[in-house]
Every structure is written in structure tokens, then in C-alpha cells.
XYZ file of N, CA and C in Angstrom:
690
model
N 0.843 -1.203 0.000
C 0.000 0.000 0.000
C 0.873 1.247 0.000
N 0.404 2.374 -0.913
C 1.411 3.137 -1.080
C 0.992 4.570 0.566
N 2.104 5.011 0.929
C 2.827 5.758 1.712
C 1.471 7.061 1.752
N 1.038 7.391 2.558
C -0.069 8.900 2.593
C 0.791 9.753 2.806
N 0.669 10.751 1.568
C 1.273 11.895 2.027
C 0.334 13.149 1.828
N -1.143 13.231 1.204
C -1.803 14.518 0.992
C -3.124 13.551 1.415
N -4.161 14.499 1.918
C -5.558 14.533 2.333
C -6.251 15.784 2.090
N -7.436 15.516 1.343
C -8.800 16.411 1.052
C -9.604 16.335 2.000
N -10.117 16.918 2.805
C -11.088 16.995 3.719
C -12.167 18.106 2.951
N -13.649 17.206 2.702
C -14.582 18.161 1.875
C -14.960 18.855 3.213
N -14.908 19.474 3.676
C -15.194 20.779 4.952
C -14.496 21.794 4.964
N -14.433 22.966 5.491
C -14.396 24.084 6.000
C -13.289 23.472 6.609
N -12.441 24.578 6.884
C -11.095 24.297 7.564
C -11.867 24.567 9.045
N -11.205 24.002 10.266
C -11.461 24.408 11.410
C -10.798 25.454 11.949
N -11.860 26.179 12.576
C -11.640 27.405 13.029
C -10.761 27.614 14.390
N -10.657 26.560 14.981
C -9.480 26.376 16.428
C -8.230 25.566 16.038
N -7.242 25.526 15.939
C -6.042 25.212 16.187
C -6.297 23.833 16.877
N -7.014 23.401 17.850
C -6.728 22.388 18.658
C -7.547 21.280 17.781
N -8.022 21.033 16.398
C -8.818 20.578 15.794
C -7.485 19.069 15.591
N -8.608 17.998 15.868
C -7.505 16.938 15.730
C -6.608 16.231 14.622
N -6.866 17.353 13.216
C -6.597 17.124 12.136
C -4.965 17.792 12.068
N -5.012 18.942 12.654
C -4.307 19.373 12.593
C -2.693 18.321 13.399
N -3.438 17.952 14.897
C -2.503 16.956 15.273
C -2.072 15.714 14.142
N -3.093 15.250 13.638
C -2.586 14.297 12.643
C -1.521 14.247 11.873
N -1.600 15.920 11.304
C -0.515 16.187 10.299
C 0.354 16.472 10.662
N 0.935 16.560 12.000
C 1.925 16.825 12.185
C 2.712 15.538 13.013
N 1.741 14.794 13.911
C 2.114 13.713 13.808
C 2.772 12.660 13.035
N 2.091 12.801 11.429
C 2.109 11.864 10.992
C 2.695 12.321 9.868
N 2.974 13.484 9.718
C 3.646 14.572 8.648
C 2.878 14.320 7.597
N 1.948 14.228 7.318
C 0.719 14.479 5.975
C 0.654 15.787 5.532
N 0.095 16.118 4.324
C -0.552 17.559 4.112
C -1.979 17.471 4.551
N -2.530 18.154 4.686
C -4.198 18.090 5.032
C -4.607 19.373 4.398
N -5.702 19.372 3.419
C -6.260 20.271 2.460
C -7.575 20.577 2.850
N -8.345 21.638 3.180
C -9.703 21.637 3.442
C -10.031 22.475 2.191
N -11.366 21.859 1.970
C -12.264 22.609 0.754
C -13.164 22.124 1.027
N -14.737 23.005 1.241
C -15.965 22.462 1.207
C -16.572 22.015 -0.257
N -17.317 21.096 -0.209
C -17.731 20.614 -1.689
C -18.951 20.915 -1.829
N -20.037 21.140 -0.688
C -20.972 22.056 -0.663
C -21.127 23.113 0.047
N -22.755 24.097 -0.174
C -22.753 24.755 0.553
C -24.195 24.726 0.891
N -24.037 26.086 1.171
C -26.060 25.944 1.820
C -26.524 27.837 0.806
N -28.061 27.302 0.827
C -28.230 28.347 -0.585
C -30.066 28.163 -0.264
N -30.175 29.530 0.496
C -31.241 30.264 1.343
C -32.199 29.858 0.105
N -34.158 29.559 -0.186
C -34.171 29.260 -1.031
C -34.913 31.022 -1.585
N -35.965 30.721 -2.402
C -36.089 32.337 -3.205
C -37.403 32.617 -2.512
N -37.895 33.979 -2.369
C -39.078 33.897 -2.177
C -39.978 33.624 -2.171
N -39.680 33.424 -3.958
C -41.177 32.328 -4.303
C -41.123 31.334 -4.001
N -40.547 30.446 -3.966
C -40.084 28.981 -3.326
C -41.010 28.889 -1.992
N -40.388 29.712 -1.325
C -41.013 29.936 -0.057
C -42.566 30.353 0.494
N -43.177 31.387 -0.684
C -44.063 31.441 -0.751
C -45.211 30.252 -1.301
N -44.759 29.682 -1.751
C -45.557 28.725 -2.904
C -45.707 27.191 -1.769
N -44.922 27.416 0.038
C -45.225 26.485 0.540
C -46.138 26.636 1.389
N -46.887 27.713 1.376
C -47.580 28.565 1.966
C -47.652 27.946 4.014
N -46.606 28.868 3.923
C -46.822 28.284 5.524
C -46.369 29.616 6.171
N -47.422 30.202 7.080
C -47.587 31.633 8.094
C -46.704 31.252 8.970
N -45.160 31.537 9.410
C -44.902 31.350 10.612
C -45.197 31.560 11.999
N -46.410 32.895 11.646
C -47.346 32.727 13.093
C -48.472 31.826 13.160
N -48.355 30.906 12.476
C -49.641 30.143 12.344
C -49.128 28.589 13.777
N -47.852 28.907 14.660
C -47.320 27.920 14.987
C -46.396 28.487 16.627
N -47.056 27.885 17.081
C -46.529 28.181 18.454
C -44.998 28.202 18.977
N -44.471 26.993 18.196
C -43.360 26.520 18.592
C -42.832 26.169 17.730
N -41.363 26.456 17.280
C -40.386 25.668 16.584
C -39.306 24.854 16.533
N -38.830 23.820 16.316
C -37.945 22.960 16.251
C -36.678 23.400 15.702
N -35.572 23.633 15.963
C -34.419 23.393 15.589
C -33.781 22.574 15.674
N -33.233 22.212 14.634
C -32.438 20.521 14.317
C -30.806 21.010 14.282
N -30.524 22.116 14.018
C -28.972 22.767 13.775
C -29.142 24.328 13.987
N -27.962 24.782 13.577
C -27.381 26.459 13.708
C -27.719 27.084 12.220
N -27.932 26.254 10.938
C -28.133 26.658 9.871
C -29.438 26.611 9.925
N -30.505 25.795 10.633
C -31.688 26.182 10.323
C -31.941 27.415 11.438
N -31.709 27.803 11.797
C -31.764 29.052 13.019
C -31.443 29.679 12.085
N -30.409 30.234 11.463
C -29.778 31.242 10.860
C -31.156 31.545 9.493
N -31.372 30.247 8.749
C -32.644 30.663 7.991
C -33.646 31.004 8.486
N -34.504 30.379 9.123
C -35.353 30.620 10.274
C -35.608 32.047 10.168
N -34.702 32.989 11.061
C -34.769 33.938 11.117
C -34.556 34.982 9.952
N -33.436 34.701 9.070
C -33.485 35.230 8.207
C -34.513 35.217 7.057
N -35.720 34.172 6.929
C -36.827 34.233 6.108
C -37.414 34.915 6.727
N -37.893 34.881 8.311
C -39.022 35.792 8.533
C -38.523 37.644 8.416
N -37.256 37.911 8.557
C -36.783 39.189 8.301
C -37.499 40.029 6.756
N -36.948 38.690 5.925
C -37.421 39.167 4.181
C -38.980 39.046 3.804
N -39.373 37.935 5.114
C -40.794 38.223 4.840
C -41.434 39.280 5.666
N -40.991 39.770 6.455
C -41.514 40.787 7.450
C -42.303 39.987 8.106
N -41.727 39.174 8.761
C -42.368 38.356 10.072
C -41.927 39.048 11.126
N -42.863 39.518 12.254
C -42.345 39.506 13.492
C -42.452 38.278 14.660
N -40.925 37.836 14.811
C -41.614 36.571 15.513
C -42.062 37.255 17.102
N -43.523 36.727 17.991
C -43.330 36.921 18.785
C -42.928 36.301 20.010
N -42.679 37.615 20.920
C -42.020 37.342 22.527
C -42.144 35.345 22.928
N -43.256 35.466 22.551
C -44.197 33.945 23.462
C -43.837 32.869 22.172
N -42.912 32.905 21.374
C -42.503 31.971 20.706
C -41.907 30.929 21.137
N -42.095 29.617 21.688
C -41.478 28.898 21.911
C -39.972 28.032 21.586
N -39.139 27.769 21.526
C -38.072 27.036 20.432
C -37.437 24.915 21.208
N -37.208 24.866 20.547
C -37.099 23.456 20.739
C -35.857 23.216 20.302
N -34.418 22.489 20.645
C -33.323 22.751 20.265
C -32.972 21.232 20.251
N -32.259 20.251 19.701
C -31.434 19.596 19.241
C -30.491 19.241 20.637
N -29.792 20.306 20.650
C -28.817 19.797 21.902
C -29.095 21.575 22.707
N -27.996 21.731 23.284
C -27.542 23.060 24.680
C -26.957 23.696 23.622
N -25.845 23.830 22.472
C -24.944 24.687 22.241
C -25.455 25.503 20.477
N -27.088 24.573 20.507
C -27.902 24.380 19.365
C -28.443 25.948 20.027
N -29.557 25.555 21.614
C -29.783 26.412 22.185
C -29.375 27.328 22.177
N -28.298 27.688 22.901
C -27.264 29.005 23.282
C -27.139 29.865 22.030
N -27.055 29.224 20.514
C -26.822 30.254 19.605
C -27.780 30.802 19.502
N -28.974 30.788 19.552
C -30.328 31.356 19.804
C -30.231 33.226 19.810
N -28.966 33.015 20.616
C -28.828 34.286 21.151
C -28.277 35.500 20.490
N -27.621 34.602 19.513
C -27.851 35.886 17.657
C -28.722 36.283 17.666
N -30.140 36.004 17.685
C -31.156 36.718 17.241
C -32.480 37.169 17.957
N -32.234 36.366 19.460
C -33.256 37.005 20.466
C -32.610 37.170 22.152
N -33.358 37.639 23.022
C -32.372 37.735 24.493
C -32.701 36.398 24.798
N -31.842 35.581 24.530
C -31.897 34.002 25.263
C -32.707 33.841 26.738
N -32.594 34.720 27.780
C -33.299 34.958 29.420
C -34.215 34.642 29.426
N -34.789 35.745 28.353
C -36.317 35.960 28.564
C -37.401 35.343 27.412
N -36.944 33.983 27.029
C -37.940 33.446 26.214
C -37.870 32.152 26.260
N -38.544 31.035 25.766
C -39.357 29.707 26.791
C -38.363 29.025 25.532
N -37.243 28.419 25.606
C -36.402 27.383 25.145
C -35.967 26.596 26.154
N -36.497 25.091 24.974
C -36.138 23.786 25.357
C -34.841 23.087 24.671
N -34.431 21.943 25.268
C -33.323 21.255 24.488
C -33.166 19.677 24.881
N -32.439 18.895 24.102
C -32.266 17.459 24.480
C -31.143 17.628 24.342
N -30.300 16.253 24.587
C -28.839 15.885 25.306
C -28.407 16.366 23.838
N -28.781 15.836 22.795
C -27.394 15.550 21.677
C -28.557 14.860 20.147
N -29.241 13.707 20.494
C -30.293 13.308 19.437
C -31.975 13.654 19.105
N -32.035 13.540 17.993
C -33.414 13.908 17.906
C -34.526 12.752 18.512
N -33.970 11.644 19.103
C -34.379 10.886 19.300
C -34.821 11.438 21.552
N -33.036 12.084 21.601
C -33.675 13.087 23.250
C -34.773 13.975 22.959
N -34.572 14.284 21.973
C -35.402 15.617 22.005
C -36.836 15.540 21.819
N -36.935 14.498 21.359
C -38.742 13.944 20.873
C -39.619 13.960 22.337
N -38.561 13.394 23.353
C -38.934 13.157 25.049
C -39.681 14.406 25.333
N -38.770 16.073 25.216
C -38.971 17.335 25.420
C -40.165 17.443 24.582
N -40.452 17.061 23.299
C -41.765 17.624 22.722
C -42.817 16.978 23.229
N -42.767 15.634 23.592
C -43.894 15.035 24.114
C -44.703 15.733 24.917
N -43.743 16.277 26.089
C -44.177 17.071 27.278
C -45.118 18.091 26.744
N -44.745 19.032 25.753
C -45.046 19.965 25.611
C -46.522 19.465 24.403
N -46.909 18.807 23.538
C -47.400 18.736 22.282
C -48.761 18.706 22.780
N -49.866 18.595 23.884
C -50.647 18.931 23.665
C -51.014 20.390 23.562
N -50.251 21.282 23.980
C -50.815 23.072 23.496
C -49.851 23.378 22.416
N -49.208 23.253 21.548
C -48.319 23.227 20.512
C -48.550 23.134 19.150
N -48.107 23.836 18.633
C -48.155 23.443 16.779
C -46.339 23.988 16.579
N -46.186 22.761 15.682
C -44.658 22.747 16.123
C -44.248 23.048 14.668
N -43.423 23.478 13.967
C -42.924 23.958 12.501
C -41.622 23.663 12.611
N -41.195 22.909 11.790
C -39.600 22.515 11.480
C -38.801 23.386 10.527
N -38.108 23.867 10.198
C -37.114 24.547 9.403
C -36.465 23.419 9.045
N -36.431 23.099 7.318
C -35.499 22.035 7.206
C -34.629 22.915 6.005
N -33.718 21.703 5.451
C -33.091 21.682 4.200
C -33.816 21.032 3.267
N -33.171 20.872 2.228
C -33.949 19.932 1.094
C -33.799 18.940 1.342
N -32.463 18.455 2.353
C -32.231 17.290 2.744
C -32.193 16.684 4.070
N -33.399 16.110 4.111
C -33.621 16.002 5.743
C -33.836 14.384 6.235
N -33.078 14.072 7.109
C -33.000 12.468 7.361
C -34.236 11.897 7.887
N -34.495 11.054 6.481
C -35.919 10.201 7.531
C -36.160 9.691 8.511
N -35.342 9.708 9.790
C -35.672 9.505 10.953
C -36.255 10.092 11.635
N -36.094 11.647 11.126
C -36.649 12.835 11.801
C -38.118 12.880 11.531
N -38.540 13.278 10.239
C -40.240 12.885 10.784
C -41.142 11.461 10.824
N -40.328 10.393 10.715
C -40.574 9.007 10.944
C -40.947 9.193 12.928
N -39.828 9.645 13.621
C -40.032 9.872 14.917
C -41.331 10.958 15.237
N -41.094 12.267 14.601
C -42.214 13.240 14.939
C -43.666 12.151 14.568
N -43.469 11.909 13.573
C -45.579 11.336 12.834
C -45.381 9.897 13.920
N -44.451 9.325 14.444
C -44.815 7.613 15.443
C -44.913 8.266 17.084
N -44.615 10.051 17.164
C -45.079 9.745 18.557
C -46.317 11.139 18.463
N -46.683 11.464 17.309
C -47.865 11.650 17.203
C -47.808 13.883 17.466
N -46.461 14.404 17.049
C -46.575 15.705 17.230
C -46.982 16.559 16.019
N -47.670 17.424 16.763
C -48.346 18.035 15.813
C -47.165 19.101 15.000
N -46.921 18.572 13.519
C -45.662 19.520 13.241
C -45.838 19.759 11.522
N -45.232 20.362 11.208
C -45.189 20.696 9.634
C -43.608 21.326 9.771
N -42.956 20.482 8.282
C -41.985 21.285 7.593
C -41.901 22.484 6.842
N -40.866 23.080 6.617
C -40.723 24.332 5.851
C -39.502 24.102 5.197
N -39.336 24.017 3.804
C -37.861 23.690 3.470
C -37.365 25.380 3.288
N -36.538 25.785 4.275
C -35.630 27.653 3.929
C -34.451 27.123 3.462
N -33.571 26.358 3.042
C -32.362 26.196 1.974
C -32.143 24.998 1.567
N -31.224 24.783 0.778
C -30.835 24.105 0.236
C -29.510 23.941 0.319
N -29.127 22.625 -0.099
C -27.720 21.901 -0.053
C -27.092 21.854 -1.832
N -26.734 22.625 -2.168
C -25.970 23.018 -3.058
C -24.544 22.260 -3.361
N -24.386 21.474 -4.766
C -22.824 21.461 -4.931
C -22.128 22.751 -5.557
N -20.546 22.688 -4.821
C -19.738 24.164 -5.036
C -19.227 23.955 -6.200
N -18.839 24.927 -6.416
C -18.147 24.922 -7.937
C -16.664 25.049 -7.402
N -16.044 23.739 -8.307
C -14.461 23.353 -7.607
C -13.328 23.355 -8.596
N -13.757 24.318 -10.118
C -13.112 24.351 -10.736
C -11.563 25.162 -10.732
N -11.320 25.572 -9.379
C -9.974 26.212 -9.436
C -9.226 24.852 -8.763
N -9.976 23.669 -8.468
C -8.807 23.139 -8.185
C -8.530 22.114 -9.660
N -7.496 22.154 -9.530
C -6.617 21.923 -11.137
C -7.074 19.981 -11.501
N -7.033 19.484 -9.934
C -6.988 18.196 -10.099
C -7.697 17.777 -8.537
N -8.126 16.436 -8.388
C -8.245 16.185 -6.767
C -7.568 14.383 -7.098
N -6.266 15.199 -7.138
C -5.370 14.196 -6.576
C -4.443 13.998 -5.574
N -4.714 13.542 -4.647
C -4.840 13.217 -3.302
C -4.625 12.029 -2.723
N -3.825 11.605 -1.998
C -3.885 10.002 -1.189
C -4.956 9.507 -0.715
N -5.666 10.678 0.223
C -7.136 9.844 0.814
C -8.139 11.518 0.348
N -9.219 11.165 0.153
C -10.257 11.898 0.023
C -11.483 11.762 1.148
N -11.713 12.428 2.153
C -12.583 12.345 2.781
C -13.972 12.444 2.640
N -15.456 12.627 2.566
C -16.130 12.556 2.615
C -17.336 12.129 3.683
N -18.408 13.313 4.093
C -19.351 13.573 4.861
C -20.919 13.484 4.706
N -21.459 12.968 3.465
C -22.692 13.674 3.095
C -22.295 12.658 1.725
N -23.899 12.400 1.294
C -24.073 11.993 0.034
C -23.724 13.006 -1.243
N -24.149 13.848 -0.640
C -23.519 15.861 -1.193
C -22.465 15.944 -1.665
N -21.643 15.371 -0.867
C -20.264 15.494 -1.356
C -19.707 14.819 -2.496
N -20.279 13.816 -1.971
C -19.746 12.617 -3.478
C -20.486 13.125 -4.718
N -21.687 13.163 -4.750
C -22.631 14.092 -5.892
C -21.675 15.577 -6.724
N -21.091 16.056 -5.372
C -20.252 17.266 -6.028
C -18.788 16.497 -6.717
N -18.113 15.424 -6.208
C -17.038 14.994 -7.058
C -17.150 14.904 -8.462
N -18.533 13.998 -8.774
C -18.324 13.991 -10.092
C -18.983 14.736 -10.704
N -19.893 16.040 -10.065
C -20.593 17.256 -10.740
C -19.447 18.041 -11.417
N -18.505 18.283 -10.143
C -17.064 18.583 -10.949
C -16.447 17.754 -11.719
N -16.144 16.605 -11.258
C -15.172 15.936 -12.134
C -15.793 14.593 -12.543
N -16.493 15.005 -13.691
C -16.977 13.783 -14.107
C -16.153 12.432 -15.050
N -14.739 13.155 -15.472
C -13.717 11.877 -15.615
C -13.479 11.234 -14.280
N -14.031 10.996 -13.116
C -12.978 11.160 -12.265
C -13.028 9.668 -11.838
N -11.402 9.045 -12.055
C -10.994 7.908 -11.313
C -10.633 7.355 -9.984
N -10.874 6.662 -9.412
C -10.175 6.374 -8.167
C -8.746 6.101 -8.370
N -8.603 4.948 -9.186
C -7.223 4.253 -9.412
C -6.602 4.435 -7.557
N -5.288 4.769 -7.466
C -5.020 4.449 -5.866
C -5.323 5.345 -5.233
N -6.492 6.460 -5.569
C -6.720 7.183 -4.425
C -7.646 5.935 -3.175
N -7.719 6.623 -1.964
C -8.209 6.031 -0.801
C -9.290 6.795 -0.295
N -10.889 6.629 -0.033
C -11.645 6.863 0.017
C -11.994 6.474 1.486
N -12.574 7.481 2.099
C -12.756 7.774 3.587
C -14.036 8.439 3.897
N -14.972 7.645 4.176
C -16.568 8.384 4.485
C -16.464 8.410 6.088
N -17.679 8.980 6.359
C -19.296 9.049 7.516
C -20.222 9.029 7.297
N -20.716 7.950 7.910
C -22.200 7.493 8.464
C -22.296 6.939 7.076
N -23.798 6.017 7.148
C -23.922 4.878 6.381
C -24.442 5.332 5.415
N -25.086 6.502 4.784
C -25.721 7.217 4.157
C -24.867 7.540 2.714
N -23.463 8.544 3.444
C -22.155 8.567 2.773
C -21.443 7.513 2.083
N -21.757 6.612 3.164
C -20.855 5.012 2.628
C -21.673 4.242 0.968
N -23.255 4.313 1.311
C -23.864 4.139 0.213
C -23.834 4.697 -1.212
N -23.868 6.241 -0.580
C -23.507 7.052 -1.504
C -22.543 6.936 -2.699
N -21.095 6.254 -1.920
C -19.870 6.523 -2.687
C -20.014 5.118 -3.541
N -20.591 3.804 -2.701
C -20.575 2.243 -3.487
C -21.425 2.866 -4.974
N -22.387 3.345 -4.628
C -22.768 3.337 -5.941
C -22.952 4.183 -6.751
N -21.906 5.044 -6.376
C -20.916 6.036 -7.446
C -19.953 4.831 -7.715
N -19.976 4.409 -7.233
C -18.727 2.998 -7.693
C -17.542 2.796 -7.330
N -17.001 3.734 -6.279
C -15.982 3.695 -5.523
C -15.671 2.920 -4.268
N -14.301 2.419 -4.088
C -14.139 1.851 -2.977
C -14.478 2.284 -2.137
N -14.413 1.947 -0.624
C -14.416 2.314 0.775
C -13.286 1.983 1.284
N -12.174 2.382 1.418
C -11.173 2.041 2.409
C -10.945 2.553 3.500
N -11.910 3.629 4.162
C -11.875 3.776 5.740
C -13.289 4.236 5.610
N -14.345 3.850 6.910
C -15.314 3.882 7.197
C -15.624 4.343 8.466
N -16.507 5.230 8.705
C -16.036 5.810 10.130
C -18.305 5.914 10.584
N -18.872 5.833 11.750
C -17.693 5.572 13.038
C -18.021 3.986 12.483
N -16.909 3.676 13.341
C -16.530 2.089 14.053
C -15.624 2.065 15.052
């Protein structure tokens, strides 16, 4: 097996120093390359309009991440929503919560949260779902577990898709030749060959997450030679 000396990581470089990638490479003297292969892409008005959904028509909202917060708020701005005071929010995890605080006084308004899964967090809506109408902020791409769980424990909820998962345009890089190529998202692999539709494995080494990703890449037709978690 030949020697690693360069890595693509399709993400955003990390923003702290103490990121464990960084130990790697120096550990292990690699290069490590970050480039995101997607992005996220707010959708249009009309889009939005045409799903016809009043965000005051809904007591409470669900947040699943920091990007649906960030739309969230930023649709009701362009629509001239005022959200009000007595808006409820529902958070994913604590640090889902806490960002909250971009856009309202965190103190003084009725937010909930679960440990880490949407599977904690379903516990928190239960409590709450008989006075509730609950509205999700999604992407275009949203994991069927999520309203498989909301419709089997019976909450009253509706989606809103505010963005989309976009492939980037990766034409300044000359080539993606690389020892290992990482990969996160079915997204990603979709953007390899959106860009590079010659594109061979031959001895590159292919490195996903979660089983979704892993599927993704088999039938793009590529190996798997590291699979994560395990």
C-alpha cells in the first residue's frame, strides 16, 4: 500500500487550532487540504411562498442545527415576520440552544433542548405537544428519521424547506489528486463527479461518515477504504 502523504477533507477548515486534524498532520507529517464541496443556498421567495406556511400560524419551533436558526430567522426578516415574545423554540442539543442568542435575548424566552439526538429531544416535545403546533425549518435534505419519529409519537408539526444543499463549484482546483479523500454527506460525493466527471479512483483512498455517505460513494462505484464511526 502506497505511503499517505496529501488529504482532502470536503469541509471548512477548522476554526481552532486544537482541531484533531491538525494533530494528525503533524504527527504523521501528511498535508491536510480543506475545501468544502458544498454549501447551503437560502431558497427564493417564491419557493417559499408557494409552501404557503404563516410562521405565526405555529406556536413553537424545532431546531435541528445552527443553519436552520440562521434561515429561520433570516426568512421571517425578508418576509416581514415579526416573531413573537411567546414563541417557543425546541433545540437539538444546549450549544444548538445558546446560539439562539444571535437573534433574540436568550433569558427571557421559553427554550427547550435534548442531550445531543433527535431521538432526546422527541422526550422534550412530548411534554409539551398537547398546546403546541410545532414547525420545522429544514433543508432539502432532511433524514428520515426525523419525521418518521415526529408522525410515530404523534406531534403536531409541519416542515418548511428555507435552503438548500448546493454542490460548489471546484473548478480552481486543477486536479483532486490526493492520497485519501474524505467525505461527509451523500452531497459530497454528488459534487465529485458534478465537478469531475472523468474522475478515477485508481489508488486514491476513500474515507466516508455514516452509512448514508458510505452508500452514496458504493454506488458512485468507488471503494471504501476507511469507514467511520466504528
Amino acid at each position: 500500500m502506497l505511503k499517505v502523504k496529501s488529504v482532502l477533507v470536503s469541509q471548512p477548515k477548522p476554526e481552532t487550532e486544537k482541531s484533531p486534524y491538525f494533530d494528525l498532520s503533524k504527527d504523521c507529517k501528511v498535508k491536510i487540504d480543506f475545501r468544502p464541496f458544498i454549501h447551503l443556498e437560502g431558497v427564493t421567495g417564491k419557493d417559499f411562498r408557494q409552501q404557503r406556511v404563516n410562521f405565526l400560524d405555529f406556536s413553537a419551533v424545532i431546531f435541528t442545527s445552527r443553519n436552520a436558526i440562521d434561515y429561520y430567522f433570516k426568512t421571517a426578516e425578508e418576509a416581514r415576520v415579526t416573531i413573537p415574545d411567546d414563541m417557543k423554540y425546541f433545540c437539538i442539543s444546549e450549544s444548538t440552544a445558546f446560539y439562539l442568542q444571535k437573534y433574540i435575548v436568550y433569558r427571557k424566552r421559553k427554550i427547550f433542548y435534548g442531550e445531543q439526538t433527535f431521538a432526546d429531544l422527541i422526550k422534550v416535545l412530548k411534554k409539551h405537544n398537547k398546546d403546541n403546533k410545532f414547525l420545522l425549518p429544514c433543508s432539502d435534505i432532511l433524514r428520515q428519521t426525523i419525521p418518521d419519529l415526529l408522525k410515530e409519537n404523534e406531534i403536531d408539526y409541519k416542515c418548511v424547506n428555507l435552503y438548500n444543499t448546493v454542490c460548489s463549484d471546484l473548478s480552481d482546483l486543477s486536479d483532486v489528486n490526493y492520497d485519501i479523500l474524505v467525505f461527509f454527506s451523500p452531497s459530497g460525493i454528488k459534487s465529485l463527479f458534478q465537478n469531475f466527471p472523468t474522475f478515477k479512483q485508481n489508488d486514491t483512498r476513500i474515507a466516508v461518515f455514516g452509512p448514508t455517505t458510505a452508500k452514496a460513494a458504493e454506488d458512485a462505484g468507488l471503494n471504501i477504504d476507511i469507514a467511520a464511526p466504528k
